[in-house]
Short mmCIF file of C-alpha atoms in Angstrom, two decimals:
data_model
loop_
_atom_site.label_atom_id
_atom_site.label_comp_id
_atom_site.label_asym_id
_atom_site.label_seq_id
_atom_site.Cartn_x
_atom_site.Cartn_y
_atom_site.Cartn_z
CA MET A 1 -36.91 -76.87 8.62
CA GLY A 2 -35.44 -76.04 5.26
CA SER A 3 -33.04 -73.38 6.54
CA GLY A 4 -30.14 -74.70 4.45
CA VAL A 5 -29.11 -73.27 1.11
CA GLY A 6 -31.15 -74.63 -1.76
CA GLY A 7 -33.91 -76.03 0.53
CA GLY A 8 -37.08 -76.99 -1.50
CA GLY A 9 -38.53 -74.91 -4.27
CA GLY A 10 -35.24 -73.79 -5.82
CA GLY A 11 -34.71 -70.79 -3.52
CA ASN A 12 -32.72 -70.13 -0.38
CA LYS A 13 -33.22 -68.06 2.74
CA TYR A 14 -31.78 -65.01 0.96
CA GLY A 15 -34.11 -65.15 -2.03
CA SER A 16 -33.25 -65.87 -5.62
CA LEU A 17 -30.40 -64.29 -7.56
CA ASN A 18 -31.02 -62.72 -10.92
CA LEU A 19 -27.82 -61.85 -12.76
CA THR A 20 -29.40 -58.75 -14.22
CA ASP A 21 -29.72 -57.43 -10.64
CA LEU A 22 -25.93 -57.10 -10.46
CA PRO A 23 -24.48 -53.63 -11.08
CA GLN A 24 -23.73 -53.03 -14.75
CA ASP A 25 -20.01 -52.50 -14.08
CA CYS A 26 -19.82 -55.95 -12.44
CA ILE A 27 -21.46 -57.53 -15.47
CA ALA A 28 -19.09 -55.61 -17.77
CA THR A 29 -16.09 -56.87 -15.79
CA VAL A 30 -17.24 -60.47 -16.19
CA ILE A 31 -17.89 -59.97 -19.92
CA SER A 32 -14.41 -58.47 -20.36
CA PHE A 33 -12.95 -61.88 -19.48
CA THR A 34 -14.74 -63.50 -22.42
CA SER A 35 -14.13 -62.97 -26.14
CA PRO A 36 -15.47 -60.31 -28.52
CA GLN A 37 -17.80 -62.91 -30.02
CA ASP A 38 -19.14 -63.84 -26.59
CA ALA A 39 -19.59 -60.18 -25.68
CA CYS A 40 -21.77 -59.76 -28.77
CA ARG A 41 -23.74 -62.91 -27.92
CA LEU A 42 -24.24 -61.80 -24.33
CA SER A 43 -25.62 -58.47 -25.54
CA LEU A 44 -28.67 -60.41 -26.70
CA VAL A 45 -29.51 -61.72 -23.21
CA SER A 46 -31.14 -58.57 -21.83
CA THR A 47 -30.99 -54.80 -21.98
CA THR A 48 -28.73 -54.82 -18.90
CA PHE A 49 -26.30 -57.21 -20.58
CA LYS A 50 -26.49 -55.19 -23.80
CA SER A 51 -25.48 -51.99 -21.98
CA ALA A 52 -22.68 -53.78 -20.14
CA SER A 53 -21.36 -55.49 -23.27
CA GLU A 54 -21.29 -52.19 -25.18
CA SER A 55 -19.19 -50.46 -22.52
CA ASP A 56 -15.70 -49.18 -23.26
CA ALA A 57 -14.38 -51.20 -20.31
CA VAL A 58 -15.30 -54.43 -22.10
CA TRP A 59 -13.88 -53.48 -25.48
CA GLU A 60 -10.75 -51.94 -23.97
CA SER A 61 -9.91 -55.43 -22.68
CA PHE A 62 -9.96 -56.81 -26.24
CA LEU A 63 -7.51 -54.23 -27.56
CA PRO A 64 -3.72 -54.48 -27.22
CA SER A 65 -2.45 -52.65 -24.15
CA ASP A 66 -0.40 -50.26 -26.30
CA HIS A 67 -3.11 -49.58 -28.89
CA GLN A 68 -3.22 -45.82 -28.21
CA ALA A 69 0.35 -45.37 -29.40
CA SER A 70 -0.45 -47.27 -32.61
CA ILE A 71 -3.57 -45.37 -33.67
CA PRO A 72 -2.92 -42.28 -35.82
CA SER A 73 -4.23 -39.12 -34.17
CA SER A 74 -6.18 -38.36 -37.36
CA LEU A 75 -8.52 -41.29 -36.63
CA SER A 76 -11.37 -40.75 -34.21
CA PHE A 77 -13.79 -43.31 -32.78
CA SER A 78 -16.90 -42.81 -30.67
CA SER A 79 -16.30 -46.00 -28.66
CA LYS A 80 -13.73 -48.71 -27.98
CA LYS A 81 -16.04 -51.18 -29.73
CA GLU A 82 -16.02 -49.02 -32.85
CA LEU A 83 -12.21 -48.87 -32.68
CA TYR A 84 -11.96 -52.65 -32.24
CA LEU A 85 -14.27 -53.35 -35.20
CA SER A 86 -12.42 -50.82 -37.34
CA LEU A 87 -9.08 -52.47 -36.56
CA CYS A 88 -10.55 -55.86 -37.48
CA GLU A 89 -11.51 -54.52 -40.91
CA ASN A 90 -8.58 -52.15 -41.51
CA GLN A 91 -5.38 -53.33 -39.89
CA ILE A 92 -2.76 -50.76 -39.04
CA LEU A 93 0.86 -51.64 -39.66
CA ILE A 94 3.21 -50.76 -36.82
CA ASP A 95 6.90 -51.07 -36.07
CA GLY A 96 7.95 -49.80 -39.47
CA GLY A 97 5.45 -52.08 -41.24
CA ARG A 98 6.83 -55.25 -39.65
CA LYS A 99 3.80 -55.87 -37.42
#
């Protein structure tokens, strides 16, 4: 009895799933498909989500694909999140100032 998925008591024969049990890189991949605002919100869920949402893999996804060619070599950032936030505050003109 009760061998089906979701049988009584809210569990199943495999046990319960806690999203924070997923590997951090999996969580970061999921977060990278959201928005920067959502990534910041998700960082408040747990320490696992905070670490994942702070990863360069997440913030790289929010930057333009050609951002490295547009950033002057004189600028240095400790993380992709720091770069993203800096670009939000201090836009860089590219393409001869037309973009």
